[in-house]
mmCIF file with all atom_site columns, C-alpha atoms in Angstrom:
data_model
loop_
_atom_site.group_PDB
_atom_site.id
_atom_site.type_symbol
_atom_site.label_atom_id
_atom_site.label_alt_id
_atom_site.label_comp_id
_atom_site.label_asym_id
_atom_site.label_entity_id
_atom_site.label_seq_id
_atom_site.pdbx_PDB_ins_code
_atom_site.Cartn_x
_atom_site.Cartn_y
_atom_site.Cartn_z
_atom_site.occupancy
_atom_site.B_iso_or_equiv
_atom_site.pdbx_formal_charge
_atom_site.auth_seq_id
_atom_site.auth_comp_id
_atom_site.auth_asym_id
_atom_site.auth_atom_id
_atom_site.pdbx_PDB_model_num
ATOM 1   C CA . MET A 1 1   ? 143.866 56.571 18.691  1.00 0.00 ? 1   MET A CA 1
ATOM 2   C CA . ALA A 1 2   ? 141.637 59.512 17.703  1.00 0.00 ? 2   ALA A CA 1
ATOM 3   C CA . GLY A 1 3   ? 138.281 60.128 19.447  1.00 0.00 ? 3   GLY A CA 1
ATOM 4   C CA . THR A 1 4   ? 136.176 58.783 16.587  1.00 0.00 ? 4   THR A CA 1
ATOM 5   C CA . ASP A 1 5   ? 138.393 55.724 16.240  1.00 0.00 ? 5   ASP A CA 1
ATOM 6   C CA . ARG A 1 6   ? 138.218 55.123 19.982  1.00 0.00 ? 6   ARG A CA 1
ATOM 7   C CA . ARG A 1 7   ? 134.428 55.397 19.959  1.00 0.00 ? 7   ARG A CA 1
ATOM 8   C CA . GLU A 1 8   ? 134.235 52.845 17.131  1.00 0.00 ? 8   GLU A CA 1
ATOM 9   C CA . ALA A 1 9   ? 136.672 50.546 18.921  1.00 0.00 ? 9   ALA A CA 1
ATOM 10  C CA . ILE A 1 10  ? 134.601 50.741 22.096  1.00 0.00 ? 10  ILE A CA 1
ATOM 11  C CA . ALA A 1 11  ? 131.382 49.958 20.207  1.00 0.00 ? 11  ALA A CA 1
ATOM 12  C CA . GLU A 1 12  ? 133.105 46.976 18.565  1.00 0.00 ? 12  GLU A CA 1
ATOM 13  C CA . ALA A 1 13  ? 134.392 45.830 21.959  1.00 0.00 ? 13  ALA A CA 1
ATOM 14  C CA . VAL A 1 14  ? 130.833 45.900 23.338  1.00 0.00 ? 14  VAL A CA 1
ATOM 15  C CA . LEU A 1 15  ? 129.729 43.578 20.540  1.00 0.00 ? 15  LEU A CA 1
ATOM 16  C CA . GLU A 1 16  ? 132.710 41.241 20.974  1.00 0.00 ? 16  GLU A CA 1
ATOM 17  C CA . LEU A 1 17  ? 132.432 40.974 24.745  1.00 0.00 ? 17  LEU A CA 1
ATOM 18  C CA . VAL A 1 18  ? 128.670 40.446 24.742  1.00 0.00 ? 18  VAL A CA 1
ATOM 19  C CA . SER A 1 19  ? 128.709 37.971 21.847  1.00 0.00 ? 19  SER A CA 1
ATOM 20  C CA . HIS A 1 20  ? 131.032 35.720 23.858  1.00 0.00 ? 20  HIS A CA 1
ATOM 21  C CA . GLY A 1 21  ? 130.019 36.407 27.457  1.00 0.00 ? 21  GLY A CA 1
ATOM 22  C CA . GLY A 1 22  ? 126.447 37.656 27.307  1.00 0.00 ? 22  GLY A CA 1
ATOM 23  C CA . ALA A 1 23  ? 125.177 40.919 28.740  1.00 0.00 ? 23  ALA A CA 1
ATOM 24  C CA . ARG A 1 24  ? 126.900 40.220 32.075  1.00 0.00 ? 24  ARG A CA 1
ATOM 25  C CA . ALA A 1 25  ? 130.255 40.620 30.323  1.00 0.00 ? 25  ALA A CA 1
ATOM 26  C CA . LEU A 1 26  ? 129.491 44.271 29.552  1.00 0.00 ? 26  LEU A CA 1
ATOM 27  C CA . SER A 1 27  ? 131.144 46.809 31.821  1.00 0.00 ? 27  SER A CA 1
ATOM 28  C CA . HIS A 1 28  ? 133.326 49.839 31.315  1.00 0.00 ? 28  HIS A CA 1
ATOM 29  C CA . GLY A 1 29  ? 136.186 48.055 33.069  1.00 0.00 ? 29  GLY A CA 1
ATOM 30  C CA . ALA A 1 30  ? 135.890 45.003 30.819  1.00 0.00 ? 30  ALA A CA 1
ATOM 31  C CA . ILE A 1 31  ? 135.979 47.218 27.742  1.00 0.00 ? 31  ILE A CA 1
ATOM 32  C CA . ASP A 1 32  ? 139.026 49.108 28.993  1.00 0.00 ? 32  ASP A CA 1
ATOM 33  C CA . THR A 1 33  ? 140.816 45.817 29.693  1.00 0.00 ? 33  THR A CA 1
ATOM 34  C CA . HIS A 1 34  ? 139.758 44.294 26.366  1.00 0.00 ? 34  HIS A CA 1
ATOM 35  C CA . LEU A 1 35  ? 141.103 47.287 24.441  1.00 0.00 ? 35  LEU A CA 1
ATOM 36  C CA . GLY A 1 36  ? 144.186 47.785 26.609  1.00 0.00 ? 36  GLY A CA 1
ATOM 37  C CA . LEU A 1 37  ? 143.015 51.263 27.602  1.00 0.00 ? 37  LEU A CA 1
ATOM 38  C CA . PRO A 1 38  ? 143.653 53.026 30.916  1.00 0.00 ? 38  PRO A CA 1
ATOM 39  C CA . ARG A 1 39  ? 140.916 52.431 33.482  1.00 0.00 ? 39  ARG A CA 1
ATOM 40  C CA . GLY A 1 40  ? 138.026 54.849 32.982  1.00 0.00 ? 40  GLY A CA 1
ATOM 41  C CA . SER A 1 41  ? 138.724 55.498 29.303  1.00 0.00 ? 41  SER A CA 1
ATOM 42  C CA . SER A 1 42  ? 135.522 53.992 27.919  1.00 0.00 ? 42  SER A CA 1
ATOM 43  C CA . SER A 1 43  ? 133.377 55.841 30.463  1.00 0.00 ? 43  SER A CA 1
ATOM 44  C CA . TYR A 1 44  ? 134.866 59.118 29.221  1.00 0.00 ? 44  TYR A CA 1
ATOM 45  C CA . TYR A 1 45  ? 133.317 58.424 25.796  1.00 0.00 ? 45  TYR A CA 1
ATOM 46  C CA . PHE A 1 46  ? 130.151 56.588 26.903  1.00 0.00 ? 46  PHE A CA 1
ATOM 47  C CA . ARG A 1 47  ? 129.026 57.499 30.432  1.00 0.00 ? 47  ARG A CA 1
ATOM 48  C CA . THR A 1 48  ? 126.456 54.776 31.012  1.00 0.00 ? 48  THR A CA 1
ATOM 49  C CA . ARG A 1 49  ? 125.770 51.190 30.081  1.00 0.00 ? 49  ARG A CA 1
ATOM 50  C CA . THR A 1 50  ? 122.851 52.428 27.948  1.00 0.00 ? 50  THR A CA 1
ATOM 51  C CA . HIS A 1 51  ? 125.236 54.713 26.044  1.00 0.00 ? 51  HIS A CA 1
ATOM 52  C CA . LEU A 1 52  ? 127.529 51.729 25.403  1.00 0.00 ? 52  LEU A CA 1
ATOM 53  C CA . ILE A 1 53  ? 124.601 49.690 24.112  1.00 0.00 ? 53  ILE A CA 1
ATOM 54  C CA . ALA A 1 54  ? 123.447 52.603 21.936  1.00 0.00 ? 54  ALA A CA 1
ATOM 55  C CA . ALA A 1 55  ? 126.930 52.818 20.395  1.00 0.00 ? 55  ALA A CA 1
ATOM 56  C CA . ALA A 1 56  ? 126.899 49.077 19.676  1.00 0.00 ? 56  ALA A CA 1
ATOM 57  C CA . ALA A 1 57  ? 123.417 49.341 18.132  1.00 0.00 ? 57  ALA A CA 1
ATOM 58  C CA . GLY A 1 58  ? 124.672 52.160 15.917  1.00 0.00 ? 58  GLY A CA 1
ATOM 59  C CA . ARG A 1 59  ? 127.535 49.978 14.668  1.00 0.00 ? 59  ARG A CA 1
ATOM 60  C CA . LEU A 1 60  ? 125.116 47.137 13.903  1.00 0.00 ? 60  LEU A CA 1
ATOM 61  C CA . ILE A 1 61  ? 122.829 49.474 11.973  1.00 0.00 ? 61  ILE A CA 1
ATOM 62  C CA . GLU A 1 62  ? 125.753 50.953 9.997   1.00 0.00 ? 62  GLU A CA 1
ATOM 63  C CA . ARG A 1 63  ? 127.102 47.546 9.063   1.00 0.00 ? 63  ARG A CA 1
ATOM 64  C CA . SER A 1 64  ? 123.682 46.108 8.207   1.00 0.00 ? 64  SER A CA 1
ATOM 65  C CA . ARG A 1 65  ? 122.708 49.088 6.088   1.00 0.00 ? 65  ARG A CA 1
ATOM 66  C CA . ALA A 1 66  ? 125.975 48.966 4.134   1.00 0.00 ? 66  ALA A CA 1
ATOM 67  C CA . GLN A 1 67  ? 125.637 45.232 3.468   1.00 0.00 ? 67  GLN A CA 1
ATOM 68  C CA . PHE A 1 68  ? 122.005 45.494 2.475   1.00 0.00 ? 68  PHE A CA 1
ATOM 69  C CA . ILE A 1 69  ? 122.658 48.426 0.122   1.00 0.00 ? 69  ILE A CA 1
ATOM 70  C CA . ALA A 1 70  ? 125.476 46.481 -1.521  1.00 0.00 ? 70  ALA A CA 1
ATOM 71  C CA . LEU A 1 71  ? 123.190 43.480 -2.038  1.00 0.00 ? 71  LEU A CA 1
ATOM 72  C CA . THR A 1 72  ? 120.172 45.426 -3.245  1.00 0.00 ? 72  THR A CA 1
ATOM 73  C CA . SER A 1 73  ? 122.246 47.378 -5.744  1.00 0.00 ? 73  SER A CA 1
ATOM 74  C CA . THR A 1 74  ? 122.106 44.240 -7.920  1.00 0.00 ? 74  THR A CA 1
ATOM 75  C CA . MET A 1 75  ? 118.310 44.103 -7.744  1.00 0.00 ? 75  MET A CA 1
ATOM 76  C CA . PRO A 1 76  ? 116.169 45.859 -10.385 1.00 0.00 ? 76  PRO A CA 1
ATOM 77  C CA . PRO A 1 77  ? 113.987 48.773 -9.202  1.00 0.00 ? 77  PRO A CA 1
ATOM 78  C CA . ALA A 1 78  ? 110.814 46.676 -9.599  1.00 0.00 ? 78  ALA A CA 1
ATOM 79  C CA . PRO A 1 79  ? 111.969 43.156 -8.751  1.00 0.00 ? 79  PRO A CA 1
ATOM 80  C CA . ALA A 1 80  ? 109.972 39.981 -9.133  1.00 0.00 ? 80  ALA A CA 1
ATOM 81  C CA . PRO A 1 81  ? 109.218 38.223 -5.829  1.00 0.00 ? 81  PRO A CA 1
ATOM 82  C CA . GLN A 1 82  ? 111.819 35.538 -6.613  1.00 0.00 ? 82  GLN A CA 1
ATOM 83  C CA . GLN A 1 83  ? 114.546 38.155 -7.185  1.00 0.00 ? 83  GLN A CA 1
ATOM 84  C CA . ALA A 1 84  ? 113.670 39.926 -3.945  1.00 0.00 ? 84  ALA A CA 1
ATOM 85  C CA . ALA A 1 85  ? 113.558 36.594 -2.077  1.00 0.00 ? 85  ALA A CA 1
ATOM 86  C CA . GLU A 1 86  ? 117.027 35.666 -3.327  1.00 0.00 ? 86  GLU A CA 1
ATOM 87  C CA . VAL A 1 87  ? 118.512 39.017 -2.250  1.00 0.00 ? 87  VAL A CA 1
ATOM 88  C CA . ILE A 1 88  ? 116.857 38.866 1.180   1.00 0.00 ? 88  ILE A CA 1
ATOM 89  C CA . ALA A 1 89  ? 117.961 35.255 1.654   1.00 0.00 ? 89  ALA A CA 1
ATOM 90  C CA . GLY A 1 90  ? 121.522 36.195 0.671   1.00 0.00 ? 90  GLY A CA 1
ATOM 91  C CA . TYR A 1 91  ? 121.590 39.050 3.175   1.00 0.00 ? 91  TYR A CA 1
ATOM 92  C CA . THR A 1 92  ? 120.072 36.903 5.936   1.00 0.00 ? 92  THR A CA 1
ATOM 93  C CA . ASP A 1 93  ? 122.418 33.995 5.245   1.00 0.00 ? 93  ASP A CA 1
ATOM 94  C CA . ARG A 1 94  ? 125.435 36.308 5.532   1.00 0.00 ? 94  ARG A CA 1
ATOM 95  C CA . LEU A 1 95  ? 123.996 37.685 8.747   1.00 0.00 ? 95  LEU A CA 1
ATOM 96  C CA . VAL A 1 96  ? 123.536 34.279 10.385  1.00 0.00 ? 96  VAL A CA 1
ATOM 97  C CA . THR A 1 97  ? 126.884 32.906 9.242   1.00 0.00 ? 97  THR A CA 1
ATOM 98  C CA . ARG A 1 98  ? 129.471 35.691 8.993   1.00 0.00 ? 98  ARG A CA 1
ATOM 99  C CA . ARG A 1 99  ? 127.879 37.959 11.606  1.00 0.00 ? 99  ARG A CA 1
ATOM 100 C CA . VAL A 1 100 ? 126.410 35.440 14.047  1.00 0.00 ? 100 VAL A CA 1
ATOM 101 C CA . GLY A 1 101 ? 128.390 36.992 16.925  1.00 0.00 ? 101 GLY A CA 1
ATOM 102 C CA . GLU A 1 102 ? 126.621 40.283 16.283  1.00 0.00 ? 102 GLU A CA 1
ATOM 103 C CA . VAL A 1 103 ? 123.282 38.471 16.196  1.00 0.00 ? 103 VAL A CA 1
ATOM 104 C CA . ARG A 1 104 ? 124.040 36.883 19.581  1.00 0.00 ? 104 ARG A CA 1
ATOM 105 C CA . ALA A 1 105 ? 125.130 40.252 20.980  1.00 0.00 ? 105 ALA A CA 1
ATOM 106 C CA . ARG A 1 106 ? 121.943 41.962 19.816  1.00 0.00 ? 106 ARG A CA 1
ATOM 107 C CA . PHE A 1 107 ? 119.709 39.336 21.387  1.00 0.00 ? 107 PHE A CA 1
ATOM 108 C CA . ALA A 1 108 ? 121.724 39.496 24.628  1.00 0.00 ? 108 ALA A CA 1
ATOM 109 C CA . LEU A 1 109 ? 121.588 43.294 24.806  1.00 0.00 ? 109 LEU A CA 1
ATOM 110 C CA . ALA A 1 110 ? 117.903 43.833 23.974  1.00 0.00 ? 110 ALA A CA 1
ATOM 111 C CA . PRO A 1 111 ? 116.522 42.955 27.440  1.00 0.00 ? 111 PRO A CA 1
ATOM 112 C CA . GLU A 1 112 ? 119.127 45.215 29.073  1.00 0.00 ? 112 GLU A CA 1
ATOM 113 C CA . VAL A 1 113 ? 117.745 48.435 27.599  1.00 0.00 ? 113 VAL A CA 1
ATOM 114 C CA . ASP A 1 114 ? 115.154 50.677 29.264  1.00 0.00 ? 114 ASP A CA 1
ATOM 115 C CA . ASP A 1 115 ? 115.563 53.562 26.828  1.00 0.00 ? 115 ASP A CA 1
ATOM 116 C CA . PRO A 1 116 ? 112.865 53.238 24.108  1.00 0.00 ? 116 PRO A CA 1
ATOM 117 C CA . VAL A 1 117 ? 115.011 54.918 21.430  1.00 0.00 ? 117 VAL A CA 1
ATOM 118 C CA . VAL A 1 118 ? 117.941 52.560 22.034  1.00 0.00 ? 118 VAL A CA 1
ATOM 119 C CA . ARG A 1 119 ? 115.558 49.589 22.126  1.00 0.00 ? 119 ARG A CA 1
ATOM 120 C CA . GLU A 1 120 ? 114.106 50.632 18.755  1.00 0.00 ? 120 GLU A CA 1
ATOM 121 C CA . HIS A 1 121 ? 117.619 50.925 17.297  1.00 0.00 ? 121 HIS A CA 1
ATOM 122 C CA . LEU A 1 122 ? 118.429 47.422 18.500  1.00 0.00 ? 122 LEU A CA 1
ATOM 123 C CA . THR A 1 123 ? 115.201 45.989 17.106  1.00 0.00 ? 123 THR A CA 1
ATOM 124 C CA . ARG A 1 124 ? 115.875 47.629 13.731  1.00 0.00 ? 124 ARG A CA 1
ATOM 125 C CA . ALA A 1 125 ? 119.579 46.803 13.670  1.00 0.00 ? 125 ALA A CA 1
ATOM 126 C CA . PHE A 1 126 ? 119.314 43.998 11.116  1.00 0.00 ? 126 PHE A CA 1
ATOM 127 C CA . PHE A 1 127 ? 115.975 44.445 9.360   1.00 0.00 ? 127 PHE A CA 1
ATOM 128 C CA . SER A 1 128 ? 114.131 47.646 8.464   1.00 0.00 ? 128 SER A CA 1
ATOM 129 C CA . PRO A 1 129 ? 110.324 47.613 8.781   1.00 0.00 ? 129 PRO A CA 1
ATOM 130 C CA . ASP A 1 130 ? 110.130 50.665 6.508   1.00 0.00 ? 130 ASP A CA 1
ATOM 131 C CA . ALA A 1 131 ? 112.272 49.084 3.774   1.00 0.00 ? 131 ALA A CA 1
ATOM 132 C CA . ALA A 1 132 ? 110.296 45.833 4.055   1.00 0.00 ? 132 ALA A CA 1
ATOM 133 C CA . ALA A 1 133 ? 106.979 47.706 3.722   1.00 0.00 ? 133 ALA A CA 1
ATOM 134 C CA . ALA A 1 134 ? 108.306 49.686 0.742   1.00 0.00 ? 134 ALA A CA 1
ATOM 135 C CA . LEU A 1 135 ? 109.385 46.446 -0.951  1.00 0.00 ? 135 LEU A CA 1
ATOM 136 C CA . CYS A 1 136 ? 105.985 44.847 -0.298  1.00 0.00 ? 136 CYS A CA 1
ATOM 137 C CA . GLU A 1 137 ? 104.276 47.925 -1.730  1.00 0.00 ? 137 GLU A CA 1
ATOM 138 C CA . THR A 1 138 ? 106.513 47.783 -4.834  1.00 0.00 ? 138 THR A CA 1
ATOM 139 C CA . LEU A 1 139 ? 105.586 44.124 -5.269  1.00 0.00 ? 139 LEU A CA 1
ATOM 140 C CA . GLY A 1 140 ? 101.886 45.038 -5.205  1.00 0.00 ? 140 GLY A CA 1
ATOM 141 C CA . HIS A 1 141 ? 100.720 43.859 -1.787  1.00 0.00 ? 141 HIS A CA 1
ATOM 142 C CA . PRO A 1 142 ? 97.370  45.383 -0.862  1.00 0.00 ? 142 PRO A CA 1
ATOM 143 C CA . VAL A 1 143 ? 98.430  45.834 2.807   1.00 0.00 ? 143 VAL A CA 1
ATOM 144 C CA . PRO A 1 144 ? 102.228 46.189 2.603   1.00 0.00 ? 144 PRO A CA 1
ATOM 145 C CA . HIS A 1 145 ? 102.863 46.918 6.306   1.00 0.00 ? 145 HIS A CA 1
ATOM 146 C CA . THR A 1 146 ? 101.054 43.752 7.368   1.00 0.00 ? 146 THR A CA 1
ATOM 147 C CA . THR A 1 147 ? 102.974 41.628 4.879   1.00 0.00 ? 147 THR A CA 1
ATOM 148 C CA . ALA A 1 148 ? 106.217 43.300 5.984   1.00 0.00 ? 148 ALA A CA 1
ATOM 149 C CA . ARG A 1 149 ? 105.518 42.392 9.624   1.00 0.00 ? 149 ARG A CA 1
ATOM 150 C CA . GLY A 1 150 ? 105.125 38.733 8.646   1.00 0.00 ? 150 GLY A CA 1
ATOM 151 C CA . LEU A 1 151 ? 108.293 38.846 6.558   1.00 0.00 ? 151 LEU A CA 1
ATOM 152 C CA . LEU A 1 152 ? 110.290 40.407 9.392   1.00 0.00 ? 152 LEU A CA 1
ATOM 153 C CA . ALA A 1 153 ? 108.892 37.940 11.929  1.00 0.00 ? 153 ALA A CA 1
ATOM 154 C CA . TYR A 1 154 ? 110.182 35.087 9.766   1.00 0.00 ? 154 TYR A CA 1
ATOM 155 C CA . LEU A 1 155 ? 113.609 36.708 9.320   1.00 0.00 ? 155 LEU A CA 1
ATOM 156 C CA . GLU A 1 156 ? 113.902 37.468 13.054  1.00 0.00 ? 156 GLU A CA 1
ATOM 157 C CA . GLY A 1 157 ? 113.106 33.799 13.687  1.00 0.00 ? 157 GLY A CA 1
ATOM 158 C CA . VAL A 1 158 ? 115.962 32.750 11.410  1.00 0.00 ? 158 VAL A CA 1
ATOM 159 C CA . ALA A 1 159 ? 118.278 35.146 13.266  1.00 0.00 ? 159 ALA A CA 1
ATOM 160 C CA . ALA A 1 160 ? 117.086 33.836 16.660  1.00 0.00 ? 160 ALA A CA 1
ATOM 161 C CA . GLN A 1 161 ? 117.799 30.249 15.605  1.00 0.00 ? 161 GLN A CA 1
ATOM 162 C CA . ALA A 1 162 ? 121.318 31.264 14.605  1.00 0.00 ? 162 ALA A CA 1
ATOM 163 C CA . ALA A 1 163 ? 121.822 33.045 17.932  1.00 0.00 ? 163 ALA A CA 1
ATOM 164 C CA . LEU A 1 164 ? 120.723 29.878 19.719  1.00 0.00 ? 164 LEU A CA 1
ATOM 165 C CA . GLY A 1 165 ? 123.250 27.814 17.778  1.00 0.00 ? 165 GLY A CA 1
ATOM 166 C CA . VAL A 1 166 ? 120.849 25.827 15.599  1.00 0.00 ? 166 VAL A CA 1
ATOM 167 C CA . PRO A 1 167 ? 123.144 24.297 12.957  1.00 0.00 ? 167 PRO A CA 1
ATOM 168 C CA . ASP A 1 168 ? 122.800 25.097 9.259   1.00 0.00 ? 168 ASP A CA 1
ATOM 169 C CA . VAL A 1 169 ? 120.193 27.841 9.689   1.00 0.00 ? 169 VAL A CA 1
ATOM 170 C CA . ARG A 1 170 ? 119.351 29.421 6.341   1.00 0.00 ? 170 ARG A CA 1
ATOM 171 C CA . ALA A 1 171 ? 116.601 31.617 4.973   1.00 0.00 ? 171 ALA A CA 1
ATOM 172 C CA . ASP A 1 172 ? 114.338 29.554 2.729   1.00 0.00 ? 172 ASP A CA 1
ATOM 173 C CA . VAL A 1 173 ? 114.070 31.189 -0.728  1.00 0.00 ? 173 VAL A CA 1
ATOM 174 C CA . PRO A 1 174 ? 110.802 29.434 -1.759  1.00 0.00 ? 174 PRO A CA 1
ATOM 175 C CA . LEU A 1 175 ? 109.171 30.442 1.540   1.00 0.00 ? 175 LEU A CA 1
ATOM 176 C CA . LEU A 1 176 ? 110.382 34.036 1.147   1.00 0.00 ? 176 LEU A CA 1
ATOM 177 C CA . GLU A 1 177 ? 109.064 34.061 -2.413  1.00 0.00 ? 177 GLU A CA 1
ATOM 178 C CA . ARG A 1 178 ? 105.629 32.909 -1.185  1.00 0.00 ? 178 ARG A CA 1
ATOM 179 C CA . LEU A 1 179 ? 105.653 35.638 1.468   1.00 0.00 ? 179 LEU A CA 1
ATOM 180 C CA . LEU A 1 180 ? 106.632 38.257 -1.103  1.00 0.00 ? 180 LEU A CA 1
ATOM 181 C CA . THR A 1 181 ? 104.192 37.209 -3.836  1.00 0.00 ? 181 THR A CA 1
ATOM 182 C CA . PRO A 1 182 ? 101.047 39.335 -3.595  1.00 0.00 ? 182 PRO A CA 1
ATOM 183 C CA . PRO A 1 183 ? 97.727  37.525 -3.461  1.00 0.00 ? 183 PRO A CA 1
ATOM 184 C CA . GLU A 1 184 ? 95.738  37.196 -6.661  1.00 0.00 ? 184 GLU A CA 1
ATOM 185 C CA . PRO A 1 185 ? 92.911  39.748 -6.889  1.00 0.00 ? 185 PRO A CA 1
ATOM 186 C CA . HIS A 1 186 ? 89.465  38.247 -6.381  1.00 0.00 ? 186 HIS A CA 1
#
């Protein structure tokens, strides 16, 4: 296994172990055992627990970005709120169904991080405040960053429900459309 492949495998192992066993399941030894590597192998690539979590956050960001780009490629450059709501709901629904283990891992790892950069990567792993604000600006919101914060709070709530095992969690398209529709000028 090449160095890059091993780094990716270790980051994936972090997500798998934590999604099933919580943050307590994360150790270099557990990763080595999980991957069938000689003892000490994972610590060669990632010296500390924070480095392991940073690698896992990077994998989440990569995967989320790729999925979101694939979904938004079908959206017109200036979408209507309903179109944007449907794309966001589709992305979120895939996240809370097909990637629920990653959602659980992210929520389990977040309190474990003291490094502010790694914490920011974890908090932005699934949803981008900048992309949300840009979308709200495109849709004509007078205060796009404020609207984006509300949108992301709703989406994080959907993700949290999935992580907690609430059955049949889905993003609500009509609610997203209301959030994304700019207010009428007075």
